[in-house]
Amino acid sequence: MNRTRTAIRTTYYSLATNLVLAVIKGLAGFFGNSYALIADAIESTTDVFSSLLVLFGLTYAKRPADKNHPYGHGKIEPLITFIVVAFLVTSATVIAYESIQNIQTPHELPQPWTLLVLGAIIVWKELSYRIVIKKSKQTHSSVLRAEAWHHRSDAITSITAFIGISIALFLGKGFETADDWAALFASGFILYNSYLIFRPALGEIMDEHRYDDLMLQIRKISLEVEGIKGTEKCYIRKAGMYYHIDLHARVDGNISVTEGHDLAHQLQDRLKQKVSGIGHVLIHIEPYTT
């Protein structure tokens, strides 16, 4: 439950950050004649809704296991991640369309002070990324990882806006659309980032094996239990913030069923004690003969 509380608190931070920045970017873009900033505001607005979805997903995922969900409700996390990705793709499409329209329409140069706003936003968003990605690693939350990458993509799109506005201001008349081109480039980056977020979530839904390091750790710890002679099959799947383990352990084939049963429980206890984020552990005993 500590993991869930940490993830929920982090999501509240993201929600507040995105809400404040959406307002700041929108106002700065409107009064500063910068569509790159307005495009950034559009992305931050979609981030507000995605943060609400993340909050819902984390709250739902903390429900305890029940008769219909014996492994808990953690699979809601990658499902929410898919919806978050859909928000990102939608915002990228809107930004690209509006950028193309603005490129074709004459308009004034952006105001120089918009660069100061963007500079502050870039620093703020990069710090937010570092905070949230650290919490996602602590909690093993895929949806929180997606939330972190929202902050990083926002920082990078702000960098492209900064470059575009700088070009427009430095080169002057005839380069008014430089920040629109920057927004168009940013939309492409958002789409690419959407794939990076989508791919791990898809693997989690499909129970794809992506946990070689954890598997090696489990095999090593298993040999620390007296009576465990080795391991065979090891299957790992992730649901929410927890890893569920199916492990075949080898024991002396001459011991009793009761002794084998006791060894299985000792191994379960050792794994849960030593490995962070372990959920269900199923041990299948195999006979070991010399």
PDB file of C-alpha atoms in Angstrom:
ATOM      1  CA  MET A   1       0.000   0.000   0.000  1.00  0.00           C
ATOM      2  CA  ASN A   2       2.951   2.324   0.561  1.00  0.00           C
ATOM      3  CA  ARG A   3       3.776   2.036  -3.141  1.00  0.00           C
ATOM      4  CA  THR A   4       0.240   3.003  -4.075  1.00  0.00           C
ATOM      5  CA  ARG A   5       0.196   6.003  -1.728  1.00  0.00           C
ATOM      6  CA  THR A   6       3.519   7.189  -3.133  1.00  0.00           C
ATOM      7  CA  ALA A   7       2.252   6.860  -6.709  1.00  0.00           C
ATOM      8  CA  ILE A   8      -1.017   8.684  -5.925  1.00  0.00           C
ATOM      9  CA  ARG A   9       0.799  11.570  -4.203  1.00  0.00           C
ATOM     10  CA  THR A  10       3.132  11.857  -7.184  1.00  0.00           C
ATOM     11  CA  THR A  11       0.153  11.959  -9.546  1.00  0.00           C
ATOM     12  CA  TYR A  12      -1.400  14.818  -7.564  1.00  0.00           C
ATOM     13  CA  TYR A  13       1.857  16.710  -8.054  1.00  0.00           C
ATOM     14  CA  SER A  14       1.716  16.054 -11.820  1.00  0.00           C
ATOM     15  CA  LEU A  15      -1.920  17.124 -11.983  1.00  0.00           C
ATOM     16  CA  ALA A  16      -1.240  20.440 -10.237  1.00  0.00           C
ATOM     17  CA  THR A  17       1.847  21.084 -12.376  1.00  0.00           C
ATOM     18  CA  ASN A  18       0.042  20.412 -15.653  1.00  0.00           C
ATOM     19  CA  LEU A  19      -2.936  22.580 -14.672  1.00  0.00           C
ATOM     20  CA  VAL A  20      -0.769  25.569 -13.731  1.00  0.00           C
ATOM     21  CA  LEU A  21       1.430  25.269 -16.828  1.00  0.00           C
ATOM     22  CA  ALA A  22      -1.542  24.924 -19.183  1.00  0.00           C
ATOM     23  CA  VAL A  23      -2.810  28.313 -17.974  1.00  0.00           C
ATOM     24  CA  ILE A  24       0.632  29.974 -18.082  1.00  0.00           C
ATOM     25  CA  LYS A  25       1.427  28.668 -21.572  1.00  0.00           C
ATOM     26  CA  GLY A  26      -2.001  29.562 -22.949  1.00  0.00           C
ATOM     27  CA  LEU A  27      -1.855  33.132 -21.690  1.00  0.00           C
ATOM     28  CA  ALA A  28       1.781  33.606 -22.747  1.00  0.00           C
ATOM     29  CA  GLY A  29       1.077  32.175 -26.200  1.00  0.00           C
ATOM     30  CA  PHE A  30      -2.014  34.331 -26.741  1.00  0.00           C
ATOM     31  CA  PHE A  31      -0.515  37.634 -25.597  1.00  0.00           C
ATOM     32  CA  GLY A  32       2.967  36.809 -26.905  1.00  0.00           C
ATOM     33  CA  ASN A  33       1.831  35.893 -30.463  1.00  0.00           C
ATOM     34  CA  SER A  34       3.407  32.420 -30.218  1.00  0.00           C
ATOM     35  CA  TYR A  35       1.569  29.394 -31.550  1.00  0.00           C
ATOM     36  CA  ALA A  36       4.408  27.160 -30.297  1.00  0.00           C
ATOM     37  CA  LEU A  37       3.415  28.190 -26.765  1.00  0.00           C
ATOM     38  CA  ILE A  38      -0.268  27.698 -27.530  1.00  0.00           C
ATOM     39  CA  ALA A  39       0.576  24.218 -28.859  1.00  0.00           C
ATOM     40  CA  ASP A  40       2.425  23.564 -25.615  1.00  0.00           C
ATOM     41  CA  ALA A  41      -0.668  24.714 -23.715  1.00  0.00           C
ATOM     42  CA  ILE A  42      -2.810  22.263 -25.699  1.00  0.00           C
ATOM     43  CA  GLU A  43      -0.485  19.420 -24.724  1.00  0.00           C
ATOM     44  CA  SER A  44      -0.500  20.469 -21.068  1.00  0.00           C
ATOM     45  CA  THR A  45      -4.308  20.584 -21.127  1.00  0.00           C
ATOM     46  CA  THR A  46      -4.462  16.991 -22.395  1.00  0.00           C
ATOM     47  CA  ASP A  47      -1.902  16.129 -19.706  1.00  0.00           C
ATOM     48  CA  VAL A  48      -4.359  17.390 -17.076  1.00  0.00           C
ATOM     49  CA  PHE A  49      -6.960  14.885 -18.274  1.00  0.00           C
ATOM     50  CA  SER A  50      -4.381  12.106 -18.566  1.00  0.00           C
ATOM     51  CA  SER A  51      -3.238  12.812 -14.978  1.00  0.00           C
ATOM     52  CA  LEU A  52      -6.848  12.419 -13.840  1.00  0.00           C
ATOM     53  CA  LEU A  53      -6.976   9.076 -15.654  1.00  0.00           C
ATOM     54  CA  VAL A  54      -3.721   8.007 -14.020  1.00  0.00           C
ATOM     55  CA  LEU A  55      -5.151   8.955 -10.636  1.00  0.00           C
ATOM     56  CA  PHE A  56      -8.264   6.881 -11.325  1.00  0.00           C
ATOM     57  CA  GLY A  57      -6.148   3.920 -12.466  1.00  0.00           C
ATOM     58  CA  LEU A  58      -3.920   3.978  -9.392  1.00  0.00           C
ATOM     59  CA  THR A  59      -6.921   4.282  -7.075  1.00  0.00           C
ATOM     60  CA  TYR A  60      -8.664   1.354  -8.782  1.00  0.00           C
ATOM     61  CA  ALA A  61      -5.484  -0.769  -8.865  1.00  0.00           C
ATOM     62  CA  LYS A  62      -5.109  -0.644  -5.076  1.00  0.00           C
ATOM     63  CA  ARG A  63      -8.321  -2.627  -4.585  1.00  0.00           C
ATOM     64  CA  PRO A  64      -7.544  -5.955  -2.904  1.00  0.00           C
ATOM     65  CA  ALA A  65      -7.807  -9.288  -4.708  1.00  0.00           C
ATOM     66  CA  ASP A  66     -11.268 -10.817  -4.806  1.00  0.00           C
ATOM     67  CA  LYS A  67     -13.037 -13.887  -6.203  1.00  0.00           C
ATOM     68  CA  ASN A  68     -13.133 -12.524  -9.754  1.00  0.00           C
ATOM     69  CA  HIS A  69      -9.666 -10.939  -9.579  1.00  0.00           C
ATOM     70  CA  PRO A  70      -7.435 -13.334  -7.604  1.00  0.00           C
ATOM     71  CA  TYR A  71      -4.306 -11.481  -8.720  1.00  0.00           C
ATOM     72  CA  GLY A  72      -5.693  -8.087  -7.802  1.00  0.00           C
ATOM     73  CA  HIS A  73      -6.672  -5.183 -10.065  1.00  0.00           C
ATOM     74  CA  GLY A  74      -3.224  -4.081 -11.228  1.00  0.00           C
ATOM     75  CA  LYS A  75      -3.888  -4.731 -14.918  1.00  0.00           C
ATOM     76  CA  ILE A  76      -5.881  -1.490 -14.976  1.00  0.00           C
ATOM     77  CA  GLU A  77      -2.546   0.381 -15.083  1.00  0.00           C
ATOM     78  CA  PRO A  78      -1.479  -0.578 -18.639  1.00  0.00           C
ATOM     79  CA  LEU A  79      -5.081  -0.125 -19.812  1.00  0.00           C
ATOM     80  CA  ILE A  80      -5.039   3.437 -18.476  1.00  0.00           C
ATOM     81  CA  THR A  81      -1.645   3.898 -20.134  1.00  0.00           C
ATOM     82  CA  PHE A  82      -3.259   3.073 -23.500  1.00  0.00           C
ATOM     83  CA  ILE A  83      -5.831   5.814 -22.947  1.00  0.00           C
ATOM     84  CA  VAL A  84      -3.089   8.249 -21.926  1.00  0.00           C
ATOM     85  CA  VAL A  85      -1.262   7.438 -25.172  1.00  0.00           C
ATOM     86  CA  ALA A  86      -4.492   8.108 -27.086  1.00  0.00           C
ATOM     87  CA  PHE A  87      -4.615  11.571 -25.483  1.00  0.00           C
ATOM     88  CA  LEU A  88      -1.036  12.193 -26.560  1.00  0.00           C
ATOM     89  CA  VAL A  89      -1.692  11.108 -30.152  1.00  0.00           C
ATOM     90  CA  THR A  90      -4.797  13.316 -30.288  1.00  0.00           C
ATOM     91  CA  SER A  91      -2.925  16.354 -28.988  1.00  0.00           C
ATOM     92  CA  ALA A  92      -0.061  15.732 -31.454  1.00  0.00           C
ATOM     93  CA  THR A  93      -2.557  15.568 -34.330  1.00  0.00           C
ATOM     94  CA  VAL A  94      -4.272  18.818 -33.269  1.00  0.00           C
ATOM     95  CA  ILE A  95      -0.920  20.579 -32.876  1.00  0.00           C
ATOM     96  CA  ALA A  96       0.262  19.392 -36.310  1.00  0.00           C
ATOM     97  CA  TYR A  97      -2.963  20.501 -38.011  1.00  0.00           C
ATOM     98  CA  GLU A  98      -2.979  23.935 -36.373  1.00  0.00           C
ATOM     99  CA  SER A  99       0.743  24.401 -37.090  1.00  0.00           C
ATOM    100  CA  ILE A 100       0.207  23.788 -40.799  1.00  0.00           C
ATOM    101  CA  GLN A 101      -2.694  26.239 -40.802  1.00  0.00           C
ATOM    102  CA  ASN A 102      -0.597  28.915 -39.081  1.00  0.00           C
ATOM    103  CA  ILE A 103       2.365  28.368 -41.415  1.00  0.00           C
ATOM    104  CA  GLN A 104       0.056  29.293 -44.293  1.00  0.00           C
ATOM    105  CA  THR A 105      -1.329  32.362 -42.501  1.00  0.00           C
ATOM    106  CA  PRO A 106       0.722  35.591 -42.103  1.00  0.00           C
ATOM    107  CA  HIS A 107       1.071  36.740 -38.491  1.00  0.00           C
ATOM    108  CA  GLU A 108       3.188  38.889 -36.194  1.00  0.00           C
ATOM    109  CA  LEU A 109       6.525  37.944 -34.658  1.00  0.00           C
ATOM    110  CA  PRO A 110       6.400  36.405 -31.158  1.00  0.00           C
ATOM    111  CA  GLN A 111       7.167  38.688 -28.218  1.00  0.00           C
ATOM    112  CA  PRO A 112      10.751  38.424 -26.837  1.00  0.00           C
ATOM    113  CA  TRP A 113       9.549  37.905 -23.257  1.00  0.00           C
ATOM    114  CA  THR A 114       8.024  34.555 -24.271  1.00  0.00           C
ATOM    115  CA  LEU A 115      11.566  33.153 -24.220  1.00  0.00           C
ATOM    116  CA  LEU A 116      11.791  33.854 -20.484  1.00  0.00           C
ATOM    117  CA  VAL A 117       8.524  32.007 -19.920  1.00  0.00           C
ATOM    118  CA  LEU A 118       9.740  29.043 -21.958  1.00  0.00           C
ATOM    119  CA  GLY A 119      13.080  28.935 -20.152  1.00  0.00           C
ATOM    120  CA  ALA A 120      11.334  28.649 -16.788  1.00  0.00           C
ATOM    121  CA  ILE A 121       8.942  26.004 -18.147  1.00  0.00           C
ATOM    122  CA  ILE A 122      11.810  23.866 -19.509  1.00  0.00           C
ATOM    123  CA  VAL A 123      13.558  23.809 -16.131  1.00  0.00           C
ATOM    124  CA  TRP A 124      10.296  23.125 -14.270  1.00  0.00           C
ATOM    125  CA  LYS A 125       9.286  20.261 -16.570  1.00  0.00           C
ATOM    126  CA  GLU A 126      12.693  18.577 -16.537  1.00  0.00           C
ATOM    127  CA  LEU A 127      12.706  18.659 -12.724  1.00  0.00           C
ATOM    128  CA  SER A 128       9.175  17.214 -12.750  1.00  0.00           C
ATOM    129  CA  TYR A 129      10.330  14.410 -15.045  1.00  0.00           C
ATOM    130  CA  ARG A 130      13.169  13.523 -12.682  1.00  0.00           C
ATOM    131  CA  ILE A 131      10.872  13.505  -9.654  1.00  0.00           C
ATOM    132  CA  VAL A 132       8.173  11.352 -11.263  1.00  0.00           C
ATOM    133  CA  ILE A 133      10.519   8.900 -13.013  1.00  0.00           C
ATOM    134  CA  LYS A 134      12.273   8.298  -9.672  1.00  0.00           C
ATOM    135  CA  LYS A 135       8.934   7.513  -8.034  1.00  0.00           C
ATOM    136  CA  SER A 136       7.939   5.230 -10.938  1.00  0.00           C
ATOM    137  CA  LYS A 137      11.110   3.178 -10.408  1.00  0.00           C
ATOM    138  CA  GLN A 138      10.471   2.994  -6.673  1.00  0.00           C
ATOM    139  CA  THR A 139       6.891   1.786  -7.164  1.00  0.00           C
ATOM    140  CA  HIS A 140       7.405  -0.241 -10.397  1.00  0.00           C
ATOM    141  CA  SER A 141       4.392   1.598 -11.830  1.00  0.00           C
ATOM    142  CA  SER A 142       4.090   1.588 -15.632  1.00  0.00           C
ATOM    143  CA  VAL A 143       1.388   4.249 -15.638  1.00  0.00           C
ATOM    144  CA  LEU A 144       3.537   6.515 -13.463  1.00  0.00           C
ATOM    145  CA  ARG A 145       6.388   5.982 -15.923  1.00  0.00           C
ATOM    146  CA  ALA A 146       4.071   7.192 -18.693  1.00  0.00           C
ATOM    147  CA  GLU A 147       3.266  10.223 -16.562  1.00  0.00           C
ATOM    148  CA  ALA A 148       6.980  10.950 -16.158  1.00  0.00           C
ATOM    149  CA  TRP A 149       7.545  10.820 -19.901  1.00  0.00           C
ATOM    150  CA  HIS A 150       4.728  13.310 -20.319  1.00  0.00           C
ATOM    151  CA  HIS A 151       6.860  15.775 -18.376  1.00  0.00           C
ATOM    152  CA  ARG A 152       9.968  14.968 -20.425  1.00  0.00           C
ATOM    153  CA  SER A 153       8.103  15.326 -23.756  1.00  0.00           C
ATOM    154  CA  ASP A 154       6.675  18.630 -22.519  1.00  0.00           C
ATOM    155  CA  ALA A 155      10.184  19.848 -21.705  1.00  0.00           C
ATOM    156  CA  ILE A 156      11.462  18.899 -25.152  1.00  0.00           C
ATOM    157  CA  THR A 157       8.528  20.485 -26.984  1.00  0.00           C
ATOM    158  CA  SER A 158       9.205  23.636 -24.960  1.00  0.00           C
ATOM    159  CA  ILE A 159      12.830  23.495 -26.114  1.00  0.00           C
ATOM    160  CA  THR A 160      11.704  23.314 -29.757  1.00  0.00           C
ATOM    161  CA  ALA A 161       9.391  26.274 -29.126  1.00  0.00           C
ATOM    162  CA  PHE A 162      12.301  28.186 -27.569  1.00  0.00           C
ATOM    163  CA  ILE A 163      14.444  27.499 -30.638  1.00  0.00           C
ATOM    164  CA  GLY A 164      11.642  28.423 -33.040  1.00  0.00           C
ATOM    165  CA  ILE A 165      10.885  31.721 -31.307  1.00  0.00           C
ATOM    166  CA  SER A 166      14.598  32.545 -31.093  1.00  0.00           C
ATOM    167  CA  ILE A 167      14.966  32.023 -34.849  1.00  0.00           C
ATOM    168  CA  ALA A 168      11.910  34.156 -35.560  1.00  0.00           C
ATOM    169  CA  LEU A 169      13.144  36.991 -33.340  1.00  0.00           C
ATOM    170  CA  PHE A 170      16.763  36.854 -34.485  1.00  0.00           C
ATOM    171  CA  LEU A 171      16.086  36.688 -38.232  1.00  0.00           C
ATOM    172  CA  GLY A 172      13.058  38.957 -38.098  1.00  0.00           C
ATOM    173  CA  LYS A 173      10.575  39.622 -40.896  1.00  0.00           C
ATOM    174  CA  GLY A 174       9.952  36.631 -43.129  1.00  0.00           C
ATOM    175  CA  PHE A 175      10.634  34.123 -40.346  1.00  0.00           C
ATOM    176  CA  GLU A 176       7.448  34.678 -38.345  1.00  0.00           C
ATOM    177  CA  THR A 177       6.455  31.031 -38.898  1.00  0.00           C
ATOM    178  CA  ALA A 178       9.612  29.598 -37.308  1.00  0.00           C
ATOM    179  CA  ASP A 179       7.796  28.859 -34.050  1.00  0.00           C
ATOM    180  CA  ASP A 180       4.970  27.199 -36.024  1.00  0.00           C
ATOM    181  CA  TRP A 181       7.522  24.906 -37.643  1.00  0.00           C
ATOM    182  CA  ALA A 182       8.863  24.233 -34.147  1.00  0.00           C
ATOM    183  CA  ALA A 183       5.372  23.226 -33.010  1.00  0.00           C
ATOM    184  CA  LEU A 184       5.043  20.925 -36.036  1.00  0.00           C
ATOM    185  CA  PHE A 185       8.346  19.260 -35.162  1.00  0.00           C
ATOM    186  CA  ALA A 186       7.189  18.915 -31.555  1.00  0.00           C
ATOM    187  CA  SER A 187       4.048  17.073 -32.682  1.00  0.00           C
ATOM    188  CA  GLY A 188       6.246  14.483 -34.406  1.00  0.00           C
ATOM    189  CA  PHE A 189       8.268  14.023 -31.235  1.00  0.00           C
ATOM    190  CA  ILE A 190       5.084  13.574 -29.205  1.00  0.00           C
ATOM    191  CA  LEU A 191       3.999  10.776 -31.560  1.00  0.00           C
ATOM    192  CA  TYR A 192       7.367   9.051 -31.224  1.00  0.00           C
ATOM    193  CA  ASN A 193       7.227   9.391 -27.452  1.00  0.00           C
ATOM    194  CA  SER A 194       3.728   7.909 -27.490  1.00  0.00           C
ATOM    195  CA  TYR A 195       5.140   4.722 -28.974  1.00  0.00           C
ATOM    196  CA  LEU A 196       7.842   4.538 -26.286  1.00  0.00           C
ATOM    197  CA  ILE A 197       5.122   4.718 -23.632  1.00  0.00           C
ATOM    198  CA  PHE A 198       2.759   2.325 -25.431  1.00  0.00           C
ATOM    199  CA  ARG A 199       5.241  -0.497 -26.076  1.00  0.00           C
ATOM    200  CA  PRO A 200       6.030  -1.518 -22.452  1.00  0.00           C
ATOM    201  CA  ALA A 201       2.343  -1.291 -21.489  1.00  0.00           C
ATOM    202  CA  LEU A 202       1.459  -3.628 -24.361  1.00  0.00           C
ATOM    203  CA  GLY A 203       4.115  -6.077 -23.166  1.00  0.00           C
ATOM    204  CA  GLU A 204       2.608  -5.976 -19.678  1.00  0.00           C
ATOM    205  CA  ILE A 205      -0.897  -6.715 -20.967  1.00  0.00           C
ATOM    206  CA  MET A 206       0.434  -9.605 -23.098  1.00  0.00           C
ATOM    207  CA  ASP A 207       2.513 -11.013 -20.211  1.00  0.00           C
ATOM    208  CA  GLU A 208       5.625 -10.554 -22.317  1.00  0.00           C
ATOM    209  CA  HIS A 209       8.893 -11.539 -20.621  1.00  0.00           C
ATOM    210  CA  ARG A 210      10.911  -8.368 -20.028  1.00  0.00           C
ATOM    211  CA  TYR A 211      12.461  -9.184 -16.664  1.00  0.00           C
ATOM    212  CA  ASP A 212      15.766 -11.024 -17.189  1.00  0.00           C
ATOM    213  CA  ASP A 213      17.517  -9.232 -14.321  1.00  0.00           C
ATOM    214  CA  LEU A 214      14.718 -10.085 -11.907  1.00  0.00           C
ATOM    215  CA  MET A 215      14.738 -13.718 -13.043  1.00  0.00           C
ATOM    216  CA  LEU A 216      18.478 -14.019 -12.360  1.00  0.00           C
ATOM    217  CA  GLN A 217      17.957 -12.469  -8.931  1.00  0.00           C
ATOM    218  CA  ILE A 218      15.196 -14.973  -8.132  1.00  0.00           C
ATOM    219  CA  ARG A 219      17.351 -17.937  -9.188  1.00  0.00           C
ATOM    220  CA  LYS A 220      20.265 -16.711  -7.071  1.00  0.00           C
ATOM    221  CA  ILE A 221      18.125 -16.156  -3.965  1.00  0.00           C
ATOM    222  CA  SER A 222      16.493 -19.577  -4.384  1.00  0.00           C
ATOM    223  CA  LEU A 223      19.860 -21.304  -3.940  1.00  0.00           C
ATOM    224  CA  GLU A 224      20.277 -19.546  -0.586  1.00  0.00           C
ATOM    225  CA  VAL A 225      17.436 -21.668   0.850  1.00  0.00           C
ATOM    226  CA  GLU A 226      18.850 -24.845   2.360  1.00  0.00           C
ATOM    227  CA  GLY A 227      17.379 -27.851   0.558  1.00  0.00           C
ATOM    228  CA  ILE A 228      16.816 -26.107  -2.779  1.00  0.00           C
ATOM    229  CA  LYS A 229      19.195 -27.789  -5.236  1.00  0.00           C
ATOM    230  CA  GLY A 230      18.416 -25.615  -8.247  1.00  0.00           C
ATOM    231  CA  THR A 231      15.689 -24.026 -10.348  1.00  0.00           C
ATOM    232  CA  GLU A 232      14.157 -24.810 -13.723  1.00  0.00           C
ATOM    233  CA  LYS A 233      11.326 -22.832 -15.301  1.00  0.00           C
ATOM    234  CA  CYS A 234      10.805 -19.301 -14.050  1.00  0.00           C
ATOM    235  CA  TYR A 235       7.877 -17.260 -15.361  1.00  0.00           C
ATOM    236  CA  ILE A 236       7.349 -13.635 -14.381  1.00  0.00           C
ATOM    237  CA  ARG A 237       4.404 -11.429 -15.191  1.00  0.00           C
ATOM    238  CA  LYS A 238       3.561  -7.965 -13.982  1.00  0.00           C
ATOM    239  CA  ALA A 239       0.234  -6.604 -12.803  1.00  0.00           C
ATOM    240  CA  GLY A 240       0.286  -2.989 -11.692  1.00  0.00           C
ATOM    241  CA  MET A 241       3.174  -2.469  -9.295  1.00  0.00           C
ATOM    242  CA  TYR A 242       3.733  -6.149  -8.459  1.00  0.00           C
ATOM    243  CA  TYR A 243       5.437  -9.126 -10.070  1.00  0.00           C
ATOM    244  CA  HIS A 244       3.816 -12.567  -9.932  1.00  0.00           C
ATOM    245  CA  ILE A 245       6.234 -15.506 -10.031  1.00  0.00           C
ATOM    246  CA  ASP A 246       5.841 -19.121 -11.175  1.00  0.00           C
ATOM    247  CA  LEU A 247       9.007 -21.043 -10.294  1.00  0.00           C
ATOM    248  CA  HIS A 248      10.032 -24.689 -10.620  1.00  0.00           C
ATOM    249  CA  ALA A 249      12.456 -25.571  -7.797  1.00  0.00           C
ATOM    250  CA  ARG A 250      14.508 -28.756  -7.571  1.00  0.00           C
ATOM    251  CA  VAL A 251      14.794 -30.631  -4.263  1.00  0.00           C
ATOM    252  CA  ASP A 252      16.061 -34.014  -3.132  1.00  0.00           C
ATOM    253  CA  GLY A 253      13.757 -36.583  -4.699  1.00  0.00           C
ATOM    254  CA  ASN A 254      13.933 -38.811  -1.616  1.00  0.00           C
ATOM    255  CA  ILE A 255      12.382 -36.384   0.866  1.00  0.00           C
ATOM    256  CA  SER A 256       8.723 -36.591   1.907  1.00  0.00           C
ATOM    257  CA  VAL A 257       5.885 -34.591   0.382  1.00  0.00           C
ATOM    258  CA  THR A 258       5.588 -32.662   3.646  1.00  0.00           C
ATOM    259  CA  GLU A 259       9.269 -31.721   3.593  1.00  0.00           C
ATOM    260  CA  GLY A 260       8.971 -30.596  -0.041  1.00  0.00           C
ATOM    261  CA  HIS A 261       5.907 -28.549   0.864  1.00  0.00           C
ATOM    262  CA  ASP A 262       7.781 -26.868   3.721  1.00  0.00           C
ATOM    263  CA  LEU A 263      10.714 -26.043   1.430  1.00  0.00           C
ATOM    264  CA  ALA A 264       8.339 -24.435  -1.065  1.00  0.00           C
ATOM    265  CA  HIS A 265       6.964 -22.152   1.655  1.00  0.00           C
ATOM    266  CA  GLN A 266      10.463 -21.298   2.879  1.00  0.00           C
ATOM    267  CA  LEU A 267      11.385 -20.312  -0.668  1.00  0.00           C
ATOM    268  CA  GLN A 268       8.236 -18.205  -1.042  1.00  0.00           C
ATOM    269  CA  ASP A 269       9.004 -16.379   2.196  1.00  0.00           C
ATOM    270  CA  ARG A 270      12.647 -15.802   1.231  1.00  0.00           C
ATOM    271  CA  LEU A 271      11.731 -14.343  -2.170  1.00  0.00           C
ATOM    272  CA  LYS A 272       9.139 -11.990  -0.695  1.00  0.00           C
ATOM    273  CA  GLN A 273      11.634 -10.913   1.943  1.00  0.00           C
ATOM    274  CA  LYS A 274      14.517 -10.293  -0.459  1.00  0.00           C
ATOM    275  CA  VAL A 275      12.833  -9.015  -3.620  1.00  0.00           C
ATOM    276  CA  SER A 276      10.911  -5.747  -3.699  1.00  0.00           C
ATOM    277  CA  GLY A 277       7.528  -5.769  -5.412  1.00  0.00           C
ATOM    278  CA  ILE A 278       6.777  -9.511  -5.289  1.00  0.00           C
ATOM    279  CA  GLY A 279       3.087 -10.422  -5.373  1.00  0.00           C
ATOM    280  CA  HIS A 280       1.938 -14.034  -5.755  1.00  0.00           C
ATOM    281  CA  VAL A 281       4.632 -16.722  -5.766  1.00  0.00           C
ATOM    282  CA  LEU A 282       3.796 -20.234  -6.975  1.00  0.00           C
ATOM    283  CA  ILE A 283       6.499 -22.858  -6.343  1.00  0.00           C
ATOM    284  CA  HIS A 284       6.389 -26.171  -8.209  1.00  0.00           C
ATOM    285  CA  ILE A 285       8.669 -28.798  -6.677  1.00  0.00           C
ATOM    286  CA  GLU A 286      10.752 -30.969  -9.021  1.00  0.00           C
ATOM    287  CA  PRO A 287      12.787 -34.031  -7.895  1.00  0.00           C
ATOM    288  CA  TYR A 288      16.554 -33.687  -8.042  1.00  0.00           C
ATOM    289  CA  THR A 289      18.677 -36.777  -8.455  1.00  0.00           C
ATOM    290  CA  THR A 290      22.455 -36.988  -8.653  1.00  0.00           C
TER     291      THR A 290
END
